[in-house]
């Protein structure tokens, strides 16, 4: 079964970012509709963000919204620049697994298509 997963790593501390709230959305008619999400575990992972009622995965434009602000506050960072990170991506082969990692620090972030 196709899934959408993520792994959030805090590059400033060199550790996984546990407790990051993530919302998964799909674009429909020019707006984004929530279809799943989760909270990263102690290893910074959410294995499958898609809610059961939105299966099977379909082709389209998706967005993962990460609440980085709460994580930064929970880890007692006084200064940070990005309170939220949105990653928008396309799914053209809905039978594939999609892994979208996020690397965060107080003043930057990066992402890539994982495996």
PDB file of C-alpha atoms in Angstrom:
ATOM      1  CA  UNK A   1       0.000   0.000   0.000  1.00  0.00           C
ATOM      2  CA  UNK A   2       1.321   3.458  -0.925  1.00  0.00           C
ATOM      3  CA  UNK A   3       2.155   5.752   1.990  1.00  0.00           C
ATOM      4  CA  UNK A   4       3.428   9.255   2.690  1.00  0.00           C
ATOM      5  CA  UNK A   5       5.974   9.463   5.490  1.00  0.00           C
ATOM      6  CA  UNK A   6       8.395  11.992   6.948  1.00  0.00           C
ATOM      7  CA  UNK A   7      11.412  12.265   9.217  1.00  0.00           C
ATOM      8  CA  UNK A   8      12.277  15.569  10.906  1.00  0.00           C
ATOM      9  CA  UNK A   9      15.861  16.116  12.032  1.00  0.00           C
ATOM     10  CA  UNK A  10      17.147  19.079  14.045  1.00  0.00           C
ATOM     11  CA  UNK A  11      20.520  19.856  12.454  1.00  0.00           C
ATOM     12  CA  UNK A  12      21.420  22.363  15.190  1.00  0.00           C
ATOM     13  CA  UNK A  13      21.229  19.713  17.911  1.00  0.00           C
ATOM     14  CA  UNK A  14      22.092  16.720  15.737  1.00  0.00           C
ATOM     15  CA  UNK A  15      19.013  14.871  17.005  1.00  0.00           C
ATOM     16  CA  UNK A  16      15.591  13.810  15.722  1.00  0.00           C
ATOM     17  CA  UNK A  17      12.839  16.383  16.218  1.00  0.00           C
ATOM     18  CA  UNK A  18      10.156  14.643  18.260  1.00  0.00           C
ATOM     19  CA  UNK A  19       6.809  16.299  18.891  1.00  0.00           C
ATOM     20  CA  UNK A  20       6.507  18.228  15.598  1.00  0.00           C
ATOM     21  CA  UNK A  21       2.856  18.514  14.552  1.00  0.00           C
ATOM     22  CA  UNK A  22       2.322  17.911  10.818  1.00  0.00           C
ATOM     23  CA  UNK A  23      -0.759  18.339   8.663  1.00  0.00           C
ATOM     24  CA  UNK A  24      -1.084  16.671   5.250  1.00  0.00           C
ATOM     25  CA  UNK A  25      -3.307  18.323   2.627  1.00  0.00           C
ATOM     26  CA  UNK A  26      -4.241  17.763  -1.019  1.00  0.00           C
ATOM     27  CA  UNK A  27      -5.088  20.494  -3.522  1.00  0.00           C
ATOM     28  CA  UNK A  28      -8.665  20.444  -4.807  1.00  0.00           C
ATOM     29  CA  UNK A  29     -10.087  23.247  -6.942  1.00  0.00           C
ATOM     30  CA  UNK A  30      -7.334  25.682  -5.952  1.00  0.00           C
ATOM     31  CA  UNK A  31      -7.517  25.143  -2.193  1.00  0.00           C
ATOM     32  CA  UNK A  32      -5.869  22.619   0.112  1.00  0.00           C
ATOM     33  CA  UNK A  33      -8.013  20.114   2.026  1.00  0.00           C
ATOM     34  CA  UNK A  34      -6.686  18.288   5.115  1.00  0.00           C
ATOM     35  CA  UNK A  35      -6.401  14.533   4.590  1.00  0.00           C
ATOM     36  CA  UNK A  36      -4.104  13.463   7.402  1.00  0.00           C
ATOM     37  CA  UNK A  37      -1.227  14.318   9.638  1.00  0.00           C
ATOM     38  CA  UNK A  38       0.487  13.306  12.815  1.00  0.00           C
ATOM     39  CA  UNK A  39       2.990  14.083  15.524  1.00  0.00           C
ATOM     40  CA  UNK A  40       6.597  13.005  15.083  1.00  0.00           C
ATOM     41  CA  UNK A  41       7.713  10.292  17.502  1.00  0.00           C
ATOM     42  CA  UNK A  42      10.922  10.371  19.571  1.00  0.00           C
ATOM     43  CA  UNK A  43      12.872   9.372  16.444  1.00  0.00           C
ATOM     44  CA  UNK A  44      11.352  12.352  14.539  1.00  0.00           C
ATOM     45  CA  UNK A  45       9.222  10.113  12.307  1.00  0.00           C
ATOM     46  CA  UNK A  46       5.645   9.747  11.162  1.00  0.00           C
ATOM     47  CA  UNK A  47       5.354   6.456   9.290  1.00  0.00           C
ATOM     48  CA  UNK A  48       2.093   7.221   7.454  1.00  0.00           C
ATOM     49  CA  UNK A  49       0.418  10.637   7.349  1.00  0.00           C
ATOM     50  CA  UNK A  50      -2.595   9.655   5.213  1.00  0.00           C
ATOM     51  CA  UNK A  51      -5.868   8.995   7.074  1.00  0.00           C
ATOM     52  CA  UNK A  52      -7.529   5.685   6.250  1.00  0.00           C
ATOM     53  CA  UNK A  53     -10.637   7.317   4.747  1.00  0.00           C
ATOM     54  CA  UNK A  54      -8.466   9.012   2.082  1.00  0.00           C
ATOM     55  CA  UNK A  55      -7.010   5.764   0.721  1.00  0.00           C
ATOM     56  CA  UNK A  56      -6.007   4.806  -1.849  1.00  0.00           C
ATOM     57  CA  UNK A  57      -3.451   7.519  -2.581  1.00  0.00           C
ATOM     58  CA  UNK A  58      -4.300   9.526  -5.724  1.00  0.00           C
ATOM     59  CA  UNK A  59      -2.275  11.655  -8.123  1.00  0.00           C
ATOM     60  CA  UNK A  60      -2.203  15.341  -7.293  1.00  0.00           C
ATOM     61  CA  UNK A  61      -0.499  18.200  -5.498  1.00  0.00           C
ATOM     62  CA  UNK A  62       0.074  17.701  -1.777  1.00  0.00           C
ATOM     63  CA  UNK A  63       1.290  19.935   1.039  1.00  0.00           C
ATOM     64  CA  UNK A  64       2.883  19.003   4.344  1.00  0.00           C
ATOM     65  CA  UNK A  65       2.668  21.767   6.951  1.00  0.00           C
ATOM     66  CA  UNK A  66       5.103  21.485   9.861  1.00  0.00           C
ATOM     67  CA  UNK A  67       4.509  23.427  13.101  1.00  0.00           C
ATOM     68  CA  UNK A  68       8.171  24.221  13.753  1.00  0.00           C
ATOM     69  CA  UNK A  69       7.324  27.038  16.175  1.00  0.00           C
ATOM     70  CA  UNK A  70       5.960  24.704  18.852  1.00  0.00           C
ATOM     71  CA  UNK A  71       9.011  22.445  18.528  1.00  0.00           C
ATOM     72  CA  UNK A  72      11.394  25.416  18.859  1.00  0.00           C
ATOM     73  CA  UNK A  73       9.543  26.651  21.948  1.00  0.00           C
ATOM     74  CA  UNK A  74       9.428  23.139  23.456  1.00  0.00           C
ATOM     75  CA  UNK A  75      13.207  22.851  23.017  1.00  0.00           C
ATOM     76  CA  UNK A  76      13.651  26.288  24.630  1.00  0.00           C
ATOM     77  CA  UNK A  77      15.015  28.042  21.560  1.00  0.00           C
ATOM     78  CA  UNK A  78      14.588  31.756  22.126  1.00  0.00           C
ATOM     79  CA  UNK A  79      15.510  32.797  18.616  1.00  0.00           C
ATOM     80  CA  UNK A  80      14.301  31.166  15.416  1.00  0.00           C
ATOM     81  CA  UNK A  81      13.202  32.475  12.037  1.00  0.00           C
ATOM     82  CA  UNK A  82      10.713  29.944  10.602  1.00  0.00           C
ATOM     83  CA  UNK A  83       7.624  29.281  12.736  1.00  0.00           C
ATOM     84  CA  UNK A  84       6.083  27.010  10.072  1.00  0.00           C
ATOM     85  CA  UNK A  85       7.448  25.103   7.101  1.00  0.00           C
ATOM     86  CA  UNK A  86       5.225  24.109   4.173  1.00  0.00           C
ATOM     87  CA  UNK A  87       6.462  21.604   1.612  1.00  0.00           C
ATOM     88  CA  UNK A  88       4.386  21.302  -1.544  1.00  0.00           C
ATOM     89  CA  UNK A  89       5.003  18.340  -3.859  1.00  0.00           C
ATOM     90  CA  UNK A  90       3.394  16.375  -6.708  1.00  0.00           C
ATOM     91  CA  UNK A  91       2.434  12.726  -6.717  1.00  0.00           C
ATOM     92  CA  UNK A  92       2.170  11.245 -10.192  1.00  0.00           C
ATOM     93  CA  UNK A  93       2.526   7.537  -9.356  1.00  0.00           C
ATOM     94  CA  UNK A  94       0.088   6.847  -6.502  1.00  0.00           C
ATOM     95  CA  UNK A  95       1.323   3.258  -6.080  1.00  0.00           C
ATOM     96  CA  UNK A  96       4.763   4.455  -4.905  1.00  0.00           C
ATOM     97  CA  UNK A  97       5.870   5.236  -1.361  1.00  0.00           C
ATOM     98  CA  UNK A  98       6.618   8.936  -0.762  1.00  0.00           C
ATOM     99  CA  UNK A  99       9.072   9.920   1.971  1.00  0.00           C
ATOM    100  CA  UNK A 100       9.567  13.667   2.484  1.00  0.00           C
ATOM    101  CA  UNK A 101      12.213  14.414   5.152  1.00  0.00           C
ATOM    102  CA  UNK A 102      12.704  17.845   6.717  1.00  0.00           C
ATOM    103  CA  UNK A 103      15.985  19.123   8.152  1.00  0.00           C
ATOM    104  CA  UNK A 104      15.437  22.094  10.457  1.00  0.00           C
ATOM    105  CA  UNK A 105      17.526  24.570  12.411  1.00  0.00           C
ATOM    106  CA  UNK A 106      16.619  27.923  13.979  1.00  0.00           C
ATOM    107  CA  UNK A 107      17.548  29.837  10.810  1.00  0.00           C
ATOM    108  CA  UNK A 108      17.102  27.381   7.957  1.00  0.00           C
ATOM    109  CA  UNK A 109      15.517  24.249   6.592  1.00  0.00           C
ATOM    110  CA  UNK A 110      16.001  21.779   3.765  1.00  0.00           C
ATOM    111  CA  UNK A 111      14.064  18.899   2.240  1.00  0.00           C
ATOM    112  CA  UNK A 112      14.420  16.243  -0.436  1.00  0.00           C
ATOM    113  CA  UNK A 113      12.591  13.234  -1.891  1.00  0.00           C
ATOM    114  CA  UNK A 114      13.634  10.337   0.284  1.00  0.00           C
ATOM    115  CA  UNK A 115      13.153   6.627  -0.173  1.00  0.00           C
TER     116      UNK A 115
END
